[in-house]
Coordinates of C-alpha atoms in Angstrom, one line a residue:
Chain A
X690 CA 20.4 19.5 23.1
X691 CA 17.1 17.7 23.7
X692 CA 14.4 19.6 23.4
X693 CA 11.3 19.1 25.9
X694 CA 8.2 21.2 24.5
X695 CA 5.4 18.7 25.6
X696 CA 2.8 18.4 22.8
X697 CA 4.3 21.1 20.8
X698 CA 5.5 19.4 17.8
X699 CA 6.9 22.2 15.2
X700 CA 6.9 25.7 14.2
X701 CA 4.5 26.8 11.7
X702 CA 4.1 30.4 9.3
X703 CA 0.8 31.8 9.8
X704 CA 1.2 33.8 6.3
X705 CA 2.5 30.7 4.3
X706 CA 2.1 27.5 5.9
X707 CA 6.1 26.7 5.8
X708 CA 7.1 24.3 8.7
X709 CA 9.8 24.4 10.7
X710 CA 11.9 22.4 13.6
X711 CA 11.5 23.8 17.1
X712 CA 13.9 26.7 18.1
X713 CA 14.1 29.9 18.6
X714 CA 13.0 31.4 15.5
X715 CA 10.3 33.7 15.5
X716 CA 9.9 34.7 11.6
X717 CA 9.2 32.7 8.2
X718 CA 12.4 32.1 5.9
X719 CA 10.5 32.2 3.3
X720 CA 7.6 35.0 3.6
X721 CA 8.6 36.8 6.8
X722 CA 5.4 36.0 8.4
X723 CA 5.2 35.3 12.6
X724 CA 5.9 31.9 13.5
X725 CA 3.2 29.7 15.4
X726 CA 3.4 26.8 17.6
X727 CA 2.2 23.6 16.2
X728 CA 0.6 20.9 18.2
X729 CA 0.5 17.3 18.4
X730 CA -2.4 17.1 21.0
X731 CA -3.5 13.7 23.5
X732 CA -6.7 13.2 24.6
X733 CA -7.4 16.2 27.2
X734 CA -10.7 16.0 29.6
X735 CA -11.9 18.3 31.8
X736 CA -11.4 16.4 35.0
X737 CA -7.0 16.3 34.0
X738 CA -7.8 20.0 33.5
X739 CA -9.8 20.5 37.1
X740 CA -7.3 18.2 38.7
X741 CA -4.3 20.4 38.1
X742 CA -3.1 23.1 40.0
X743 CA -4.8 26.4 40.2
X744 CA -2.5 28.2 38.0
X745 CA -1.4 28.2 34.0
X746 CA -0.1 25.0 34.5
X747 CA -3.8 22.9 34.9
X748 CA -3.3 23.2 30.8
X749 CA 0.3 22.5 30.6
X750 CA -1.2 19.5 27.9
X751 CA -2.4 22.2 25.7
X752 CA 1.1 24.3 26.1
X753 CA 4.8 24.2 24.8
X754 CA 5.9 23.4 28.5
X755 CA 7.6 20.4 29.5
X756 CA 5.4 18.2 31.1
X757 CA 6.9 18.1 34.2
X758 CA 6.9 22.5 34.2
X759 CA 5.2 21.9 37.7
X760 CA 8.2 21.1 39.5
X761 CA 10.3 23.7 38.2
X762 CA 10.8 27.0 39.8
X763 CA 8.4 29.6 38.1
X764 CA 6.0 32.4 38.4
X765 CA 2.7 30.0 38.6
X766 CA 0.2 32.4 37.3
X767 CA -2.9 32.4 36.3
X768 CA -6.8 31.4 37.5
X769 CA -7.4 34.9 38.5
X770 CA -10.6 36.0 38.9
X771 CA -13.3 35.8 36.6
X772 CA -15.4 38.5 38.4
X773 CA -19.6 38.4 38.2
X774 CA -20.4 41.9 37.2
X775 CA -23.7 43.0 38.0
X776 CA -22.8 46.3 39.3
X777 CA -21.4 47.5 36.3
X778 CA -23.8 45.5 33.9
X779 CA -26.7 47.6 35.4
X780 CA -24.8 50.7 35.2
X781 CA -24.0 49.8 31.2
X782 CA -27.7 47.9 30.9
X783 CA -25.9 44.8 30.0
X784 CA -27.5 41.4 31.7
X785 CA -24.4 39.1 32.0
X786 CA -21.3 40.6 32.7
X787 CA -18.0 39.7 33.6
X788 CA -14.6 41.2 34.5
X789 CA -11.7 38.6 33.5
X790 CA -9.6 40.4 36.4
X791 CA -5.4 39.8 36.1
X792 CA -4.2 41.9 37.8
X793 CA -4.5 38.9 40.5
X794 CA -1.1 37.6 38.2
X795 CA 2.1 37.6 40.5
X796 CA 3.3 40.9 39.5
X797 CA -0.2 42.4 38.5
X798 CA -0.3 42.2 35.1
X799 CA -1.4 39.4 32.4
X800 CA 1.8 39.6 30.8
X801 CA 3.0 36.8 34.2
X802 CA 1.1 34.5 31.7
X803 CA 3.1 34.5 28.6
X804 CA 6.8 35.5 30.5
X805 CA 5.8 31.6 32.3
X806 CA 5.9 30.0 29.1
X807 CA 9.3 32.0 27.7
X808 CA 11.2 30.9 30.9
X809 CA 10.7 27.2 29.5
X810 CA 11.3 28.0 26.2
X811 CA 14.7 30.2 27.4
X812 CA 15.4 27.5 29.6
X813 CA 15.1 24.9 26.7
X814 CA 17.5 26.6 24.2
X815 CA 20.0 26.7 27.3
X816 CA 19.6 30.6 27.2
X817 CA 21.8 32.2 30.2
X818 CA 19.6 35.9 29.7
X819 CA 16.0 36.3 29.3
X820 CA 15.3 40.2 28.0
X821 CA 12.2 41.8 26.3
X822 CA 11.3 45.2 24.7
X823 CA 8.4 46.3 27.2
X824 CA 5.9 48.9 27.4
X825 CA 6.2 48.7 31.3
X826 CA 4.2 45.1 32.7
X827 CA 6.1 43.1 31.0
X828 CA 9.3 44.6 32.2
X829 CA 8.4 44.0 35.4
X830 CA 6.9 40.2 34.4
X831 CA 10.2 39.6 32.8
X832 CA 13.0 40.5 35.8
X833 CA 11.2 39.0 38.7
X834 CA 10.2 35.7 36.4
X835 CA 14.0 35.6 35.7
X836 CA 15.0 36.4 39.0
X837 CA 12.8 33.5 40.4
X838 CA 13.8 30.9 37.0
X839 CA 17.5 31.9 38.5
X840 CA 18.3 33.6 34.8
X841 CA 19.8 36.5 34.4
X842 CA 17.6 39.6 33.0
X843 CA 17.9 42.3 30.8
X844 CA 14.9 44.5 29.8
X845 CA 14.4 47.5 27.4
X846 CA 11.5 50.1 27.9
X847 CA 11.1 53.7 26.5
X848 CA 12.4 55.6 28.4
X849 CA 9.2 57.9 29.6
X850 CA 7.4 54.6 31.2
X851 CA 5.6 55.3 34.1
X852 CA 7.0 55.4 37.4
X853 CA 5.6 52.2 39.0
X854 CA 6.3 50.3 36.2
X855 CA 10.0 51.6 36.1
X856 CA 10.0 50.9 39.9
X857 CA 8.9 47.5 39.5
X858 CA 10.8 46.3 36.8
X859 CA 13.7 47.3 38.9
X860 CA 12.9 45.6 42.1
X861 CA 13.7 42.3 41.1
X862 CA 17.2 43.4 39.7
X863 CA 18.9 42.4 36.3
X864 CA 19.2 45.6 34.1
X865 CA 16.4 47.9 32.8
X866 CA 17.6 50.0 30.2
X867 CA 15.6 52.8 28.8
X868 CA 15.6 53.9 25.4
X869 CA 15.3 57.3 23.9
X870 CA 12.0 57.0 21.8
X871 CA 8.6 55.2 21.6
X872 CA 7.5 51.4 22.2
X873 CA 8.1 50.7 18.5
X874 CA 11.9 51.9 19.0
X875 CA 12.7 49.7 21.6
X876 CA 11.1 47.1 19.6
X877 CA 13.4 47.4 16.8
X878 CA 16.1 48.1 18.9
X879 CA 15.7 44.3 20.1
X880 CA 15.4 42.8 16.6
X881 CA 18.7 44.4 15.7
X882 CA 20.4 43.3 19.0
X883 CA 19.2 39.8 18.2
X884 CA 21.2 39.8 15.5
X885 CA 24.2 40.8 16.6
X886 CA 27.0 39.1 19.0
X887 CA 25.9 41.0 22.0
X888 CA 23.0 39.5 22.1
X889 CA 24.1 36.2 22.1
X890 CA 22.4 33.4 24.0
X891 CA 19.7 35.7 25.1
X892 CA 15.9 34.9 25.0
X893 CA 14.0 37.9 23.7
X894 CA 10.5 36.8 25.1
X895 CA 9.0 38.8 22.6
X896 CA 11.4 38.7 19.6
X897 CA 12.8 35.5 19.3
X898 CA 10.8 33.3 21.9
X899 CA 7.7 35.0 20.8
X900 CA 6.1 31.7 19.3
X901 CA 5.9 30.3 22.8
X902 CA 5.7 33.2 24.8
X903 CA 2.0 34.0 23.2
X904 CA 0.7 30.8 23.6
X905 CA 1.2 31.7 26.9
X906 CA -2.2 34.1 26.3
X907 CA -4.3 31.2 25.5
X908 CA -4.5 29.9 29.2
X909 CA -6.8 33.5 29.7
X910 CA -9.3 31.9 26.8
X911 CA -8.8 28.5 28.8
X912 CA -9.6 30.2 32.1
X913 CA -13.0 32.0 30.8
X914 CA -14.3 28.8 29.8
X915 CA -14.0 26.5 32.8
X916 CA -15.2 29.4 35.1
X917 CA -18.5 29.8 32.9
X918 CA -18.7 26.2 33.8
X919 CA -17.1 25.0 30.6
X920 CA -18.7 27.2 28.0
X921 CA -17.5 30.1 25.9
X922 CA -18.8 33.4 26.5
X923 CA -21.0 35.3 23.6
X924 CA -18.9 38.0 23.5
X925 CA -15.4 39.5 24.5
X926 CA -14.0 42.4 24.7
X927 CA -9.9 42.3 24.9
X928 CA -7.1 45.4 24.4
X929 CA -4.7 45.6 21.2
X930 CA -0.9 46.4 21.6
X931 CA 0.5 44.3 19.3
X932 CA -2.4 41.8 18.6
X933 CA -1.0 39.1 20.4
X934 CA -3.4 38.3 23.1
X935 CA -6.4 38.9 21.2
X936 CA -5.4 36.1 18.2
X937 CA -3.9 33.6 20.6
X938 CA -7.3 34.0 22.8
X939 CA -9.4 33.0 19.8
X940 CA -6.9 30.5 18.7
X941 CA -7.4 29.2 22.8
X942 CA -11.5 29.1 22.0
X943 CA -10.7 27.1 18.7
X944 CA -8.8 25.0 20.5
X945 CA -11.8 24.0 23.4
X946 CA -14.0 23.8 20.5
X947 CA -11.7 21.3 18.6
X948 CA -11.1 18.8 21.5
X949 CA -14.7 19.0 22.5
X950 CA -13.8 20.6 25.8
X951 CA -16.5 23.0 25.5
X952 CA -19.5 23.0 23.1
X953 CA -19.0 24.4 19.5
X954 CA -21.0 28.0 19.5
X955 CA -20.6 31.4 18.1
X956 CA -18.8 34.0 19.8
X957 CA -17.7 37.8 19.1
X958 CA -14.4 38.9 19.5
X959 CA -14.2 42.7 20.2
X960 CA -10.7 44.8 20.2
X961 CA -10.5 47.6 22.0
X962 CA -7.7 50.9 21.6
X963 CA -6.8 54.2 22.5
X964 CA -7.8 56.9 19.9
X965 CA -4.2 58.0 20.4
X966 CA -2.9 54.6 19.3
X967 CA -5.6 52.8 17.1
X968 CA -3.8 51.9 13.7
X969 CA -6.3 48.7 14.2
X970 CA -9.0 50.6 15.1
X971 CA -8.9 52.8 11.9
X972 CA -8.3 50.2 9.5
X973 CA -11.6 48.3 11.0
X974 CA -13.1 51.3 10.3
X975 CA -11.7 52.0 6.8
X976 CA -12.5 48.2 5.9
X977 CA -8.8 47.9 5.0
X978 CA -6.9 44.5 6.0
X979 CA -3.6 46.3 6.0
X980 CA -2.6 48.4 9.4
X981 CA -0.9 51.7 8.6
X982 CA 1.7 52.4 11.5
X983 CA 0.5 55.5 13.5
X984 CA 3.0 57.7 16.6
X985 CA 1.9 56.8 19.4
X986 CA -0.2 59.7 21.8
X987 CA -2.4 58.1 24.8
X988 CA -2.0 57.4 28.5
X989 CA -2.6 54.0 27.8
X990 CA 1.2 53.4 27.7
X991 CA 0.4 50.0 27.8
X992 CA -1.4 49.9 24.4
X993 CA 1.4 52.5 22.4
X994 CA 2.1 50.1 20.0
X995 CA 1.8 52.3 16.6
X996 CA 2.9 49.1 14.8
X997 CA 1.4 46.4 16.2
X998 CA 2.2 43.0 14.6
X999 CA -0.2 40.9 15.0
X1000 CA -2.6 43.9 13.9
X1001 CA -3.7 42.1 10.5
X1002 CA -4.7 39.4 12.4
X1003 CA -7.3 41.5 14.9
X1004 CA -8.5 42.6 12.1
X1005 CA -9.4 38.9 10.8
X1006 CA -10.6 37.9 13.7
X1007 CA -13.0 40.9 14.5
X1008 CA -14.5 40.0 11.0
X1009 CA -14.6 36.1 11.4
X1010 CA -16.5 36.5 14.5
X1011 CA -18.8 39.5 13.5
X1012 CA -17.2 41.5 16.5
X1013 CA -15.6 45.2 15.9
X1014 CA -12.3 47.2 16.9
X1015 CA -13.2 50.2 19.0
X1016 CA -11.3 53.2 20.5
X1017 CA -12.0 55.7 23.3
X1018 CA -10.3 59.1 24.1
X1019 CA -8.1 59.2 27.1
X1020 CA -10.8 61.2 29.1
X1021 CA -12.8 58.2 28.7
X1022 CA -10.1 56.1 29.9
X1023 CA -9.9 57.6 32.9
X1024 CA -13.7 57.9 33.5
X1025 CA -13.9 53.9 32.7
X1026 CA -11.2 53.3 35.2
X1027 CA -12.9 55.1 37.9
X1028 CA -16.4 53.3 36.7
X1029 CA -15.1 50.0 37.3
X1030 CA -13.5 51.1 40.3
X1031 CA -17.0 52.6 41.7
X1032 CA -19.2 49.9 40.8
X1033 CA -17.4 46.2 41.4
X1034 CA -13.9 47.8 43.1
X1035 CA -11.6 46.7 40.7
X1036 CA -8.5 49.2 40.0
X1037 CA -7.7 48.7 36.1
X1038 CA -4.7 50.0 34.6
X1039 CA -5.8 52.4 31.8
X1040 CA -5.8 49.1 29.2
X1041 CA -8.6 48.1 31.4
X1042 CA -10.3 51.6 31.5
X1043 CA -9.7 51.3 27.7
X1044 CA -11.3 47.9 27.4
X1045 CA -14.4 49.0 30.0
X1046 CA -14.9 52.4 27.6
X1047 CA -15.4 50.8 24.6
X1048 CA -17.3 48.4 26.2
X1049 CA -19.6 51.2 27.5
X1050 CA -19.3 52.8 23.3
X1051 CA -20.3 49.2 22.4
X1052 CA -23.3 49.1 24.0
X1053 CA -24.0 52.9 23.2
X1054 CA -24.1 52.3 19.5
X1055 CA -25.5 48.8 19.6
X1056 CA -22.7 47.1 18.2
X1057 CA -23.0 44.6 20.9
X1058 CA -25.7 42.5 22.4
X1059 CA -26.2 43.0 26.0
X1060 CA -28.7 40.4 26.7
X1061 CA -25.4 38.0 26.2
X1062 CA -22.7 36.5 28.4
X1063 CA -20.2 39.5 27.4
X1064 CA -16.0 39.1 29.3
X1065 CA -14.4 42.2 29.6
X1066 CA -10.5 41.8 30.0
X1067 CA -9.1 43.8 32.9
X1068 CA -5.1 43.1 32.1
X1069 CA -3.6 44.8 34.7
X1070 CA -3.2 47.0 37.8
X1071 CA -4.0 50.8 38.2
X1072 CA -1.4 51.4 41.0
X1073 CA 1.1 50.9 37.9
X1074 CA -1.0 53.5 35.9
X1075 CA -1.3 56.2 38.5
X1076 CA -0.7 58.9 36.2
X1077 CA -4.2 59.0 34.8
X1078 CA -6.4 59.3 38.0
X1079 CA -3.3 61.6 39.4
X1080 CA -6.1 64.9 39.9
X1081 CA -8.6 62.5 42.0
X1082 CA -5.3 61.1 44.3
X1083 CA -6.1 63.4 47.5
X1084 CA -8.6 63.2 50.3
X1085 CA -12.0 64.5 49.6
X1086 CA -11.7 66.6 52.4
X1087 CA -8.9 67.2 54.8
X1088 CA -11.0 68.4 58.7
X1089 CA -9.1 68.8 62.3
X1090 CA -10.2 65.7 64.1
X1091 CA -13.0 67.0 65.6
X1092 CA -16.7 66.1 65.1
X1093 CA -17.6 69.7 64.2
X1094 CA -15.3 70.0 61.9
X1095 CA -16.2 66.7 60.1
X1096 CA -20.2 67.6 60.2
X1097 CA -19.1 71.1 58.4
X1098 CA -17.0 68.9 56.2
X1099 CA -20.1 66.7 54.7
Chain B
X497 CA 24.6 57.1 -3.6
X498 CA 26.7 54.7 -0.9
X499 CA 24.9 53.4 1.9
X500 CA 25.1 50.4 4.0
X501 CA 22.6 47.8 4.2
X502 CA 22.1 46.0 7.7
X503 CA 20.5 42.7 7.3
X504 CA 18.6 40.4 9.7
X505 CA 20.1 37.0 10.4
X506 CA 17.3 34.9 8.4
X507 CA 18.8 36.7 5.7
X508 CA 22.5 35.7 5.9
X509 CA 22.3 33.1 3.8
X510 CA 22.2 35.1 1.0
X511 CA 25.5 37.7 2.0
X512 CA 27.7 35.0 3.1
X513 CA 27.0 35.8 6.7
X514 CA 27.4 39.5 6.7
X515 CA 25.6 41.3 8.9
X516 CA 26.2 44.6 7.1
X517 CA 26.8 45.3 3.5
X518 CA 27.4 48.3 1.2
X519 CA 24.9 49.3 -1.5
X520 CA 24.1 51.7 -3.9
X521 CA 21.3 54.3 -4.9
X522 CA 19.3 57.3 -4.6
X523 CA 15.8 55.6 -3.6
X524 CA 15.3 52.6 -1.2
X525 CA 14.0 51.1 -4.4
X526 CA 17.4 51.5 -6.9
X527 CA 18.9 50.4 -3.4
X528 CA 17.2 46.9 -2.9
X529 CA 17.3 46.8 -6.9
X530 CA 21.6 46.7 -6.8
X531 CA 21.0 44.6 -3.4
X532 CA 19.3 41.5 -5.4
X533 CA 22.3 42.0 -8.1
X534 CA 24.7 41.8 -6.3
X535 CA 23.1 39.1 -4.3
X536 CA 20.5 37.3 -5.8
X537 CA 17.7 35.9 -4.9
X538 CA 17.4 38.7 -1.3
X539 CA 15.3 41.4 -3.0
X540 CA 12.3 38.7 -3.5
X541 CA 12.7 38.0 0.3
X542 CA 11.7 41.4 0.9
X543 CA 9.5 42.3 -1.3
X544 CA 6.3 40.8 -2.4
X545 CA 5.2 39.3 -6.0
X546 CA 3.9 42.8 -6.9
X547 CA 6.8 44.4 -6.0
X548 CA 5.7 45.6 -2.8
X549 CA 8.1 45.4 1.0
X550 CA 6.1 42.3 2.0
X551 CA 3.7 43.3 4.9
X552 CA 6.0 41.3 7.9
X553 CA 8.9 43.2 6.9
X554 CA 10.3 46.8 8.7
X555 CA 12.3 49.1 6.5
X556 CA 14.1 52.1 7.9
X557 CA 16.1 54.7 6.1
X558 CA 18.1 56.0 9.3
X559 CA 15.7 56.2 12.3
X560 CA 12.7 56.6 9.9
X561 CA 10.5 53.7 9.1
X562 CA 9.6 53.9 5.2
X563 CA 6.3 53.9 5.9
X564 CA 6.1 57.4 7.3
X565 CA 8.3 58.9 4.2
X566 CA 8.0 57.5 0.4
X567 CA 7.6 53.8 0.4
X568 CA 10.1 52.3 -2.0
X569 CA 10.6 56.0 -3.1
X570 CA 12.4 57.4 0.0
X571 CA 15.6 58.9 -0.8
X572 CA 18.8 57.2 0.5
X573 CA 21.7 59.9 1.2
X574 CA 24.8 58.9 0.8
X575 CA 25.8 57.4 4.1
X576 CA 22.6 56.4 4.8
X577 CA 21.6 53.4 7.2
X578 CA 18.9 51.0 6.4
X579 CA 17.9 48.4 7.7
X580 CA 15.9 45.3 6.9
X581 CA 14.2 44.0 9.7
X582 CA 11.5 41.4 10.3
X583 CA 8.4 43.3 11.6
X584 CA 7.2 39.9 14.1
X585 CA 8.2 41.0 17.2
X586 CA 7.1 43.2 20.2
X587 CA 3.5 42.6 22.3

């Protein structure tokens, strides 16, 4: 089999350093520890970059994609909006604000991002299935990629997912299979069928493709940059599930920084959770480096990861960068949603409503600077989250059509 | 106490291939401690230099990660299921 990964080169631990060949392993032999993508990079300017399409793919040199990923039949997400704030920013008294909007992606949710990159890693290892263990988007992001990619698709979500996301995910077709229990259930539930016969020859996007899969979140790091005109914002604020997106967008800064794409500055990397799912959160807070699994209990179904993987990591990172790892209740969720909503019409699911909250807490207790460029991550849709704005979704009034009735009525 | 053992594929190598084997003891720990006898070299795969289950690896006693029990010090029933499974997934 001849493997076509463009600049990637090998796999690397992240604990221990250990190398190994491309494939699709997704945890050290020796230590246990997650598996990274190593790169052999070319020269990379920002004209290539501006010259490619206006998707993921303008960065396909700084991805493990083949390099001809453009003319192969895929989801083409990416360069959604980076949205200019002001609205909000005054409301919040912060200067420079802006909402990194995905819910732009194909089916509304970041997770389009990193499902593009699996399909070329499933495709690569000559897998016939491509399945996941999903809190709901990337469900959805994994059956109509697959359906598109002309794989077959079988996803696993707890059972209890929200409708939308249950509908979507089974639109597309393939088989959605919910299981009895939390997000971290599931999630083991797919580790054990990787081992076994019946899941033979499938690509787990997040299990066994995982390696390539996250890189996949560096293209949002990638994005930021060239539509600040090429220049890394001071500050960020991005949701924590597993950790993923949040390590792989500061590895996609380091990256800019490293091939002089952008110029080399500080920046602040802020996590944010749900109080009833912070096992990050608490640890930052603790000053511990280890993350002490926690049972899920938020509407922000999209964050309920009680074991999040890469949660160590956020930890790091939030350190490194002098940034922080913040939580907000669900009430203030769901008044975040509708404050985004209100003041630059943007309808977050609640992991947006948790990343505009504790942005609001941030600037409350001045752990952030708001005379600086601050991004706040909006990484999915709120028609798919419906649940949590449920007691505002009727009319404000309901009149006979009639002009009295309306002048009554306001 | 007999239980059986489930154990992830990067882990094989060391019970000739089996997916599952049989094991012995009353705490996870006496468990993993007759797992590296009777296949040596396994039990410093999971746990780390100070004798700790290294920080990427999931243990669960039935349906209950070790974690949210006794550590090392859960009890194992006899009949009991664990399994040994890398924690770098999911996200």
């Amino acid at each position: 089999m001849s493997l076509d990964f463009g600049p990637a080169v090998a796999l690397s631990c992240r604990e221990c350093g250990a190398r190994y060949d491309l494939g699709p392993s997704f945890a050290c032999l020796e230590c246990f520890g997650p598996l990274e993508v190593a790169y052999s990079f070319g020269s990379v300017t920002r004209e290539d970059i501006a010259s490619g399409p206006a998707n993921i793919w303008r960065y396909r040199s700084l991805l493990p994609v083949p390099v001809d990923v453009t003319s192969k039949q895929n989801m083409n997400p990416g360069w959604t909006k980076l949205v200019k704030a002001d609205n909000l920013g005054k409301v919040l008294g912060l200067r420079d604000l802006h909402v990194k909007d995905d819910s732009g992606n194909p089916t509304h949710s970041f997770k389009d991002r990193v499902v593009a990159i699996a399909v070329e890693a499933a495709r690569n290892f000559g897998f016939h299935t491509l399945s996941c263990s999903s809190t709901g988007n990337l469900a959805g992001a994994v059956t109509a990629a697959a359906a598109r990619a002309g794989l077959e698709a079988c996803v696993f979500i707890p059972a209890d997912l929200e409708q939308a996301k249950i509908a979507m995910a089974r639109v597309f077709g393939g088989k959605l299979v919910g299981i009895e229990g939390t997000y971290d259930e599931v999630n083991r539930f797919c580790s054990e069928l990787i081992g076994d016969p019946l899941g033979d020859k499938w690509g787990f996007v997040n299990v066994n493709l995982r390696p390539y899969y996250a890189e996949g979140s560096k293209t949002l790091a990638y994005e930021i940059a060239e539509q600040l005109g090429w220049e890394l914002p001071d500050q960020i604020i991005i949701p924590v599930a597993s950790g993923s997106q949040l390590t792989k967008i500061d590895k996609g800064f380091k990256e800019l920084i490293s091939l002089g794409l952008v110029e080399d500055k500080p920046y602040k990397i802020f996590a944010a959770q749900a109080a009833g799912c912070s096992p990050v959160s608490t640890a930052f807070k603790a000053g511990h480096d280890v993350v002490q699994p926690v049972k899920p209990d938020t509407i922000a179904k999209s964050l309920a990861i009680g074991n999040p993987a890469d949660g160590p990591y956020v930890l790091d990172i939030a350190r490194r960068t002098g940034g922080a790892v913040e939580d907000v209740t669900d009430a203030e969720v769901v008044s975040a949603i509708k404050l985004l909503a209100s003041t630059e019409g943007i309808f977050a699911e609640t992991a947006g409503g948790v990343t505009v909250g504790v942005l609001k807490k941030l600037v409350e207790t001045a752990q952030l600077d708001p005379s600086l460029t601050t991004v706040v991550l909006n990484t999915g849709d709120g028609l798919k989250t419906l649940d949590a704005i449920a007691e505002d979704a009727s009319p404000t009034a309901v009149i006979r059509p009639s002009l009295d009735a309306f002048r009554a009525a306001v | 106490m007999s239980v059986s053992v489930r154990i992830p594929t990067i882990l094989r190598t060391y019970t000739g291939g089996n997916a599952e084997v049989s094991g012995e003891g009353g705490t996870l720990r006496e468990v993993l401690q007759k797992l590296d006898a009777d296949y040596p070299g396994i039990g410093a795969r999971i746990l780390d230099e100070s004798g700790k289950i290294r920080r990427f690896v999931n243990v669960y006693v039935g349906e209950e990660d070790v974690r949210f029990v006794d550590g090392l010090d859960s009890a194992t029933p006899a009949g009991a299921q664990i399994s040994i499974i890398p924690a770098v997934a999911g996200g």
